[in-house]
Tab-separated table of C-alpha atoms and ligand atoms in Angstrom:
chain	number	residue	atom	x	y	z
T	1	MET	CA	194.167	190.406	-15.535
T	2	ARG	CA	194.979	189.978	-19.183
T	3	PRO	CA	198.575	191.789	-20.057
T	4	LEU	CA	197.078	193.819	-22.775
T	5	ARG	CA	194.084	195.060	-20.497
T	6	THR	CA	196.664	195.627	-17.775
T	7	ALA	CA	198.760	197.602	-20.131
T	8	LEU	CA	196.146	199.824	-21.435
T	9	LEU	CA	194.672	200.372	-17.964
T	10	TRP	CA	198.255	201.481	-16.779
T	11	ALA	CA	198.380	203.880	-20.111
T	12	SER	CA	194.966	205.373	-19.128
T	13	ARG	CA	196.615	207.080	-16.130
T	14	ASN	CA	199.747	208.196	-17.469
T	15	GLU	CA	199.809	211.916	-17.600
T	16	TRP	CA	202.641	212.228	-20.188
T	17	LEU	CA	200.437	210.170	-22.841
T	18	ALA	CA	197.186	211.975	-22.068
T	19	GLU	CA	199.145	215.217	-22.671
T	20	ARG	CA	200.555	214.197	-25.909
T	21	VAL	CA	198.313	211.482	-27.705
T	22	PRO	CA	195.219	213.756	-28.484
T	23	ARG	CA	197.449	215.850	-30.511
T	24	PHE	CA	197.489	213.297	-33.342
T	25	ARG	CA	194.870	213.573	-35.977
T	26	PHE	CA	194.907	209.602	-36.059
T	27	ALA	CA	193.696	209.440	-32.440
T	28	ARG	CA	191.294	212.024	-32.702
T	29	ALA	CA	189.963	210.142	-35.768
T	30	ALA	CA	189.820	206.754	-33.756
T	31	VAL	CA	188.189	208.284	-30.618
T	32	ARG	CA	185.258	209.699	-33.071
T	33	ARG	CA	183.885	205.926	-32.917
T	34	PHE	CA	182.953	206.486	-29.338
T	35	ILE	CA	181.909	210.233	-29.118
T	36	PRO	CA	179.875	212.402	-31.228
T	37	GLY	CA	182.351	215.486	-31.100
T	38	GLU	CA	183.867	217.492	-28.612
T	39	ASP	CA	181.025	220.160	-28.108
T	40	LEU	CA	177.994	220.559	-26.145
T	41	ALA	CA	176.200	220.909	-29.375
T	42	ASP	CA	177.386	217.923	-30.630
T	43	ALA	CA	176.094	215.848	-27.949
T	44	LEU	CA	172.908	217.592	-27.999
T	45	SER	CA	172.435	216.746	-31.498
T	46	ALA	CA	173.035	213.088	-30.844
T	47	ALA	CA	170.601	213.281	-28.078
T	48	GLY	CA	168.013	214.275	-30.336
T	49	GLU	CA	168.822	211.718	-33.017
T	50	PHE	CA	168.489	208.926	-29.798
T	51	GLU	CA	164.915	210.591	-29.178
T	52	ASP	CA	163.819	210.119	-32.687
T	53	LYS	CA	164.635	206.535	-32.380
T	54	HIS	CA	162.679	206.234	-28.963
T	55	MET	CA	165.862	206.013	-26.839
T	56	SER	CA	166.919	208.437	-24.086
T	57	SER	CA	170.211	209.730	-23.191
T	58	VAL	CA	172.685	210.937	-20.679
T	59	LEU	CA	175.356	213.331	-21.136
T	60	THR	CA	178.818	213.540	-20.006
T	61	HIS	CA	181.521	216.119	-20.289
T	62	LEU	CA	184.685	214.364	-19.961
T	63	GLY	CA	187.376	215.050	-17.749
T	64	GLU	CA	188.771	213.899	-14.158
T	65	ASN	CA	191.286	214.491	-11.486
T	66	VAL	CA	190.710	218.737	-11.717
T	67	ASN	CA	193.100	220.234	-9.008
T	68	ASP	CA	192.026	223.777	-9.413
T	69	ALA	CA	188.875	225.336	-7.664
T	70	ALA	CA	188.421	227.600	-10.506
T	71	ALA	CA	188.500	225.049	-13.152
T	72	THR	CA	185.549	223.152	-11.303
T	73	GLU	CA	183.576	226.195	-11.384
T	74	ALA	CA	183.831	226.018	-15.143
T	75	VAL	CA	182.794	222.395	-14.958
T	76	VAL	CA	179.673	223.390	-12.950
T	77	ARG	CA	178.661	226.612	-15.161
T	78	HIS	CA	179.235	224.009	-18.003
T	79	TYR	CA	176.608	221.507	-16.680
T	80	MET	CA	174.072	224.027	-15.625
T	81	ASP	CA	174.323	225.557	-19.430
T	82	ALA	CA	173.872	221.904	-20.632
T	83	LEU	CA	170.873	221.388	-18.260
T	84	ASP	CA	169.131	224.800	-19.492
T	85	LYS	CA	169.642	223.445	-23.215
T	86	ILE	CA	168.444	219.958	-22.314
T	87	GLY	CA	165.066	221.890	-20.635
T	88	ALA	CA	164.715	224.216	-23.730
T	89	HIS	CA	164.929	221.359	-26.028
T	90	ARG	CA	162.757	219.212	-23.975
T	91	LEU	CA	164.862	216.173	-24.106
T	92	ASP	CA	164.865	212.912	-21.950
T	93	THR	CA	168.367	213.538	-21.008
T	94	HIS	CA	170.224	213.190	-18.098
T	95	ILE	CA	173.531	213.995	-16.974
T	96	SER	CA	176.444	211.861	-15.267
T	97	ILE	CA	179.340	213.617	-13.546
T	98	LYS	CA	182.631	212.660	-12.054
T	99	LEU	CA	183.429	213.916	-8.516
T	100	THR	CA	186.995	214.212	-9.016
T	101	GLN	CA	185.973	216.809	-12.053
T	102	LEU	CA	184.141	218.820	-9.527
T	103	GLY	CA	186.868	219.172	-6.880
T	104	LEU	CA	186.950	215.651	-4.730
T	105	ASP	CA	190.894	215.941	-4.813
T	106	ILE	CA	190.855	219.386	-3.583
T	107	ASP	CA	188.039	219.353	-0.984
T	108	PRO	CA	184.970	217.142	-0.508
T	109	ASP	CA	183.182	219.974	0.571
T	110	LEU	CA	183.870	222.074	-2.646
T	111	ALA	CA	182.895	218.863	-4.471
T	112	GLU	CA	179.461	218.575	-2.477
T	113	ARG	CA	178.807	222.315	-2.814
T	114	ASN	CA	179.189	221.866	-6.681
T	115	VAL	CA	177.123	218.578	-7.008
T	116	ARG	CA	174.416	220.322	-4.836
T	117	ARG	CA	174.233	223.271	-7.452
T	118	ILE	CA	174.146	221.053	-10.408
T	119	VAL	CA	171.384	218.715	-9.120
T	120	GLU	CA	169.320	221.743	-8.043
T	121	ARG	CA	169.577	223.013	-11.598
T	122	ALA	CA	168.700	219.478	-12.967
T	123	ALA	CA	165.690	219.439	-10.711
T	124	ALA	CA	164.255	222.368	-12.603
T	125	HIS	CA	164.283	220.485	-15.634
T	126	ASN	CA	163.099	217.162	-14.309
T	127	ALA	CA	166.569	215.698	-15.164
T	128	VAL	CA	168.723	212.883	-13.061
T	129	VAL	CA	171.970	213.234	-11.998
T	130	TRP	CA	174.161	210.407	-12.048
T	131	ILE	CA	177.370	210.168	-10.120
T	132	ASP	CA	180.022	207.924	-11.846
T	133	MET	CA	182.260	205.742	-9.849
T	134	GLU	CA	185.766	206.472	-9.954
T	135	SER	CA	188.835	203.893	-8.827
T	136	SER	CA	188.604	202.367	-5.639
T	137	ASP	CA	190.316	205.273	-3.726
T	138	TYR	CA	187.359	207.475	-4.360
T	139	VAL	CA	184.378	204.807	-3.555
T	140	GLU	CA	184.151	205.803	0.178
T	141	GLY	CA	184.015	209.761	-0.321
T	142	THR	CA	181.624	209.237	-3.404
T	143	LEU	CA	179.110	207.157	-1.295
T	144	ALA	CA	179.347	209.650	1.506
T	145	LEU	CA	178.831	212.787	-0.674
T	146	PHE	CA	175.821	210.809	-2.281
T	147	HIS	CA	174.090	209.856	0.732
T	148	SER	CA	174.283	213.295	1.883
T	149	VAL	CA	172.934	214.977	-1.284
T	150	LEU	CA	170.531	212.158	-1.436
T	151	ALA	CA	168.929	213.376	2.210
T	152	ASP	CA	167.681	216.128	0.230
T	153	HIS	CA	167.369	215.459	-3.318
T	154	ARG	CA	165.524	212.764	-5.295
T	155	ASN	CA	167.044	213.574	-8.509
T	156	VAL	CA	170.429	212.019	-7.967
T	157	GLY	CA	171.620	208.552	-8.754
T	158	ILE	CA	174.871	206.533	-7.894
T	159	CYS	CA	176.811	204.287	-10.030
T	160	LEU	CA	177.885	200.674	-8.325
T	161	GLN	CA	180.557	198.726	-9.577
T	162	ALA	CA	179.980	194.960	-9.544
T	163	TYR	CA	183.789	193.698	-9.404
T	164	LEU	CA	184.058	195.426	-5.856
T	165	ARG	CA	184.045	193.158	-2.929
T	166	ARG	CA	182.455	195.847	-0.897
T	167	THR	CA	179.338	196.289	-3.184
T	168	PRO	CA	177.064	193.854	-1.819
T	169	ALA	CA	177.320	195.607	1.087
T	170	ASP	CA	176.992	198.980	-0.427
T	171	LEU	CA	173.730	198.021	-2.139
T	172	ASP	CA	172.436	196.738	0.973
T	173	ALA	CA	172.913	200.194	2.452
T	174	LEU	CA	171.252	201.856	-0.312
T	175	LEU	CA	168.315	199.861	-1.196
T	176	PRO	CA	166.158	201.064	1.970
T	177	LYS	CA	166.260	204.746	0.625
T	178	THR	CA	165.100	203.755	-2.834
T	179	ALA	CA	167.956	205.496	-4.563
T	180	ALA	CA	168.467	205.597	-8.346
T	181	ILE	CA	171.210	203.108	-8.714
T	182	ARG	CA	173.142	202.187	-11.922
T	183	LEU	CA	175.134	198.931	-11.944
T	184	VAL	CA	178.393	198.284	-13.923
T	185	LYS	CA	180.734	195.800	-13.962
T	186	GLY	CA	183.737	198.111	-13.174
T	187	ALA	CA	186.296	199.756	-15.377
T	188	TYR	CA	189.474	200.507	-13.282
T	189	MET	CA	192.783	198.562	-12.614
T	190	GLU	CA	192.391	197.389	-9.057
T	191	PRO	CA	194.167	194.927	-6.796
T	192	ALA	CA	192.493	191.467	-6.385
T	193	SER	CA	191.915	192.549	-2.570
T	194	ILE	CA	189.859	195.114	-3.513
T	195	ALA	CA	187.992	193.804	-6.966
T	196	LEU	CA	187.126	190.308	-8.105
T	197	PRO	CA	190.173	189.542	-10.795
T	198	HIS	CA	188.361	187.107	-12.837
T	199	LYS	CA	185.677	188.261	-15.562
T	200	ARG	CA	183.552	185.161	-14.900
T	201	ASP	CA	183.203	186.125	-11.362
T	202	VAL	CA	182.396	189.892	-12.211
T	203	ASP	CA	179.531	188.659	-14.616
T	204	ALA	CA	178.198	186.508	-11.704
T	205	ALA	CA	178.369	189.381	-9.289
T	206	PHE	CA	176.682	191.701	-12.052
T	207	LEU	CA	173.901	188.725	-12.149
T	208	ARG	CA	173.285	188.264	-8.620
T	209	LEU	CA	173.088	192.523	-7.772
T	210	SER	CA	171.127	193.033	-10.725
T	211	VAL	CA	168.393	190.396	-9.844
T	212	LYS	CA	168.452	192.038	-6.348
T	213	LEU	CA	168.147	195.588	-7.895
T	214	LEU	CA	165.019	194.136	-9.876
T	215	ARG	CA	163.211	192.405	-7.332
T	216	ALA	CA	163.502	195.743	-5.140
T	217	ALA	CA	162.506	197.507	-7.948
T	218	ARG	CA	159.401	195.541	-8.253
T	219	GLU	CA	158.392	196.159	-4.673
T	220	HIS	CA	158.667	199.997	-4.930
T	221	THR	CA	157.384	200.712	-8.220
T	222	ASP	CA	157.245	204.688	-7.245
T	223	ALA	CA	161.367	204.520	-6.980
T	224	PRO	CA	163.475	205.747	-9.682
T	225	SER	CA	164.151	202.905	-12.133
T	226	PRO	CA	167.531	201.113	-11.879
T	227	GLY	CA	169.942	201.238	-14.596
T	228	LEU	CA	171.719	198.222	-15.770
T	229	ALA	CA	174.484	199.386	-17.632
T	230	SER	CA	176.049	196.798	-19.559
T	231	HIS	CA	176.798	195.762	-23.090
T	232	ASP	CA	176.442	192.017	-22.364
T	233	ILE	CA	172.992	191.222	-24.079
T	234	LYS	CA	173.211	187.528	-22.926
T	235	LEU	CA	173.789	188.538	-19.406
T	236	LEU	CA	171.069	191.052	-19.550
T	237	GLU	CA	168.656	188.360	-20.726
T	238	GLN	CA	169.809	185.994	-18.170
T	239	ILE	CA	168.968	188.624	-15.269
T	240	VAL	CA	165.690	189.238	-16.692
T	241	ARG	CA	164.790	185.555	-16.854
T	242	THR	CA	166.297	185.166	-13.041
T	243	SER	CA	164.637	187.892	-11.487
T	244	GLY	CA	161.295	186.503	-12.702
T	245	THR	CA	160.337	190.051	-14.215
T	246	ALA	CA	160.075	188.858	-17.860
T	247	GLY	CA	157.219	190.099	-19.286
T	248	VAL	CA	156.552	192.796	-16.780
T	249	ALA	CA	159.669	194.261	-16.363
T	250	LYS	CA	160.343	195.958	-19.436
T	251	ASP	CA	159.605	199.616	-17.497
T	252	LEU	CA	161.059	198.457	-14.118
T	253	TYR	CA	164.394	199.035	-15.378
T	254	GLU	CA	166.451	200.928	-17.846
T	255	ILE	CA	169.200	199.586	-20.220
T	256	GLN	CA	172.167	201.581	-20.339
T	257	MET	CA	174.778	201.543	-22.933
T	258	LEU	CA	177.711	203.786	-24.205
T	259	TYR	CA	177.636	205.754	-27.252
T	260	GLY	CA	178.797	204.116	-30.362
T	261	ILE	CA	178.842	200.299	-28.641
T	262	ARG	CA	176.473	197.836	-29.621
T	263	ALA	CA	174.421	200.536	-31.505
T	264	ARG	CA	172.247	198.274	-33.687
T	265	GLU	CA	171.272	196.266	-30.754
T	266	GLN	CA	170.421	199.456	-28.918
T	267	GLU	CA	167.710	200.364	-31.507
T	268	GLN	CA	166.537	196.740	-31.667
T	269	MET	CA	165.775	196.654	-28.079
T	270	ALA	CA	164.199	200.006	-28.244
T	271	ARG	CA	162.007	198.719	-30.982
T	272	GLU	CA	161.124	195.674	-28.886
T	273	GLY	CA	159.792	198.101	-25.884
T	274	HIS	CA	162.597	198.295	-23.627
T	275	ARG	CA	163.836	201.495	-22.136
T	276	VAL	CA	167.231	202.220	-23.452
T	277	ARG	CA	169.359	205.125	-22.398
T	278	VAL	CA	172.376	205.878	-24.045
T	279	LEU	CA	175.460	207.573	-22.324
T	280	ILE	CA	177.006	209.916	-24.793
T	281	SER	CA	180.513	211.339	-23.720
T	282	TYR	CA	181.920	214.663	-25.213
T	283	GLY	CA	184.719	217.024	-24.371
T	284	GLU	CA	188.413	217.415	-25.376
T	285	ALA	CA	189.678	215.644	-22.202
T	286	TRP	CA	189.035	212.190	-23.822
T	287	PHE	CA	192.108	210.284	-23.569
T	288	PRO	CA	191.913	208.303	-19.532
T	289	TRP	CA	187.979	207.694	-20.885
T	290	TYR	CA	189.008	206.278	-24.210
T	291	VAL	CA	191.794	204.163	-22.871
T	292	ARG	CA	189.628	202.375	-20.799
T	293	ARG	CA	186.887	201.794	-23.575
T	294	LEU	CA	190.114	200.013	-25.273
T	295	ALA	CA	190.913	197.864	-21.983
T	296	GLU	CA	187.410	196.770	-22.167
T	297	ARG	CA	187.836	195.563	-25.630
T	298	PRO	CA	191.124	195.633	-26.986
T	299	ALA	CA	189.770	194.688	-30.366
T	300	ASN	CA	189.131	198.262	-30.504
T	301	LEU	CA	192.705	198.847	-31.049
T	302	VAL	CA	192.066	197.517	-34.688
T	303	PHE	CA	190.459	201.023	-35.061
T	304	VAL	CA	193.287	202.842	-33.870
T	305	VAL	CA	195.494	201.185	-36.152
T	306	LYS	CA	193.219	201.770	-39.005
T	307	SER	CA	192.743	205.502	-38.363
T	308	LEU	CA	196.789	205.552	-38.403
T	309	ALA	CA	197.080	203.614	-41.717
T	310	SER	CA	194.784	205.927	-43.502
R	1	FDA	P1	181.609	192.986	-21.168
R	1	FDA	O1	183.233	193.803	-20.614
R	1	FDA	O2	181.688	191.873	-20.688
R	1	FDA	O3	181.457	193.292	-22.867
R	1	FDA	C1	180.217	192.589	-23.311
R	1	FDA	C2	180.461	192.897	-24.817
R	1	FDA	O4	180.034	194.175	-25.091
R	1	FDA	C3	181.614	192.594	-25.315
R	1	FDA	O5	182.144	191.305	-26.090
R	1	FDA	C4	181.586	193.577	-26.475
R	1	FDA	O6	180.723	193.055	-27.445
R	1	FDA	C5	180.842	194.778	-25.965
R	1	FDA	N1	181.694	195.652	-25.471
R	1	FDA	C6	181.963	196.000	-24.159
R	1	FDA	N2	182.778	196.972	-24.116
R	1	FDA	C7	183.147	197.506	-25.174
R	1	FDA	C8	183.915	198.688	-25.653
R	1	FDA	N3	184.653	199.250	-24.857
R	1	FDA	N4	184.112	198.515	-27.228
R	1	FDA	C9	183.339	197.728	-28.136
R	1	FDA	N5	182.654	196.662	-27.462
R	1	FDA	C10	182.615	196.492	-26.078
R	1	FDA	N6	182.521	202.299	-15.091
R	1	FDA	C11	182.875	202.241	-13.797
R	1	FDA	O7	183.901	201.845	-13.297
R	1	FDA	N7	182.165	203.589	-13.430
R	1	FDA	C12	181.121	204.024	-14.078
R	1	FDA	O8	180.662	205.187	-13.809
R	1	FDA	C13	180.927	203.655	-15.296
R	1	FDA	N8	179.839	204.083	-16.051
R	1	FDA	C14	179.108	203.693	-17.146
R	1	FDA	C15	177.963	203.783	-17.564
R	1	FDA	C16	177.530	203.100	-18.640
R	1	FDA	C17	176.126	203.865	-18.994
R	1	FDA	C18	178.105	202.051	-19.088
R	1	FDA	C19	177.479	201.136	-20.376
R	1	FDA	C20	179.072	201.825	-18.663
R	1	FDA	C21	179.736	202.326	-17.712
R	1	FDA	N9	180.959	202.303	-17.195
R	1	FDA	C22	181.352	202.541	-15.939
R	1	FDA	C23	181.980	200.852	-17.689
R	1	FDA	C24	181.601	199.450	-17.140
R	1	FDA	O9	182.189	199.297	-15.868
R	1	FDA	C25	182.303	198.443	-18.093
R	1	FDA	O10	183.825	198.653	-17.993
R	1	FDA	C26	181.838	198.409	-19.400
R	1	FDA	O11	180.407	198.635	-19.535
R	1	FDA	C27	182.175	197.057	-19.932
R	1	FDA	O12	181.497	196.099	-19.524
R	1	FDA	P2	180.144	195.374	-20.077
R	1	FDA	O13	179.252	195.075	-19.014
R	1	FDA	O14	179.560	196.093	-21.093
R	1	FDA	O15	180.710	194.056	-20.668
């Protein structure tokens, strides 16, 4: 793993930094490139702007590793309010949740009860609840919870990480259930025994898994569309070519990208008729999430330095 990426991924897990860095104005200014603001209202307003450009969205209220049951209740209430507002504004907006923000570290049953409440409220507004995939310690618990909730609800989706050696088997277990799947490359620091260490191998795995997802989507057109979540445009084009779905494929899948990354290309793809869904993160607890974005592209540090200078 490249040394700067390793250092940044280490920093993303450092509580001392997470508490102090967000106090600096330059840091808050730098993060604004990736989040529209810290409040739900900021996120909803960004979602409305995407709809004007024929793109849909998915909201995530930043936060992870919450260790207090009362705090998880506040997260549930926040998402319920967000869903009601999404319904009231008639937005094509999903939500994306992290299980460690909903109690997975405290008690998996608490996390599952919390997820079920959010999924039920989302169903009332025709919204899908996507479950993010966190670091490898949580994968087994996240998949178990997902399979359990999926048995009762169709409006729930799961993220799979192409860098994990286990993911081909996890995908095979999910495909017969025609679940909604978002495929990503993977954003955490993992040992080589668990995750592919070289980027070219991760890209190749993303290609193989995406092609499999698209072929399955072509067979089960009534199943929820898979999300190809990547900013790697050349790879996305290669996936469509390799899967043999070029031309007919545009409504079989969604391209999912993050707010503030490749914004021009997002608009261009939407204009070309692709379904583009933008993940809008917001909230105060942005530090670990933001530093993972820096690790994905250390050149982003230039913006941090520019904010510091100004
Ligand atoms: P790659 O890293 O190869 O980048 C391709 C190109 O995209 C770069 O050359 C650059 O131009 C641009 N780019 C990528 N990242 C950038 C950045 N941070 N800043 C600026 N430009 C950038 N991960 C995870 O482990 N669990 C999860 O639940 C999720 N959820 C998720 C949802 C959505 C909608 C997206 C788009 C991504 C995630 N991820 C994630 C993150 C994912 O695992 C991965 O780390 C990033 O998407 C970066 O990988 P790419 O596939 O974009 O390609």
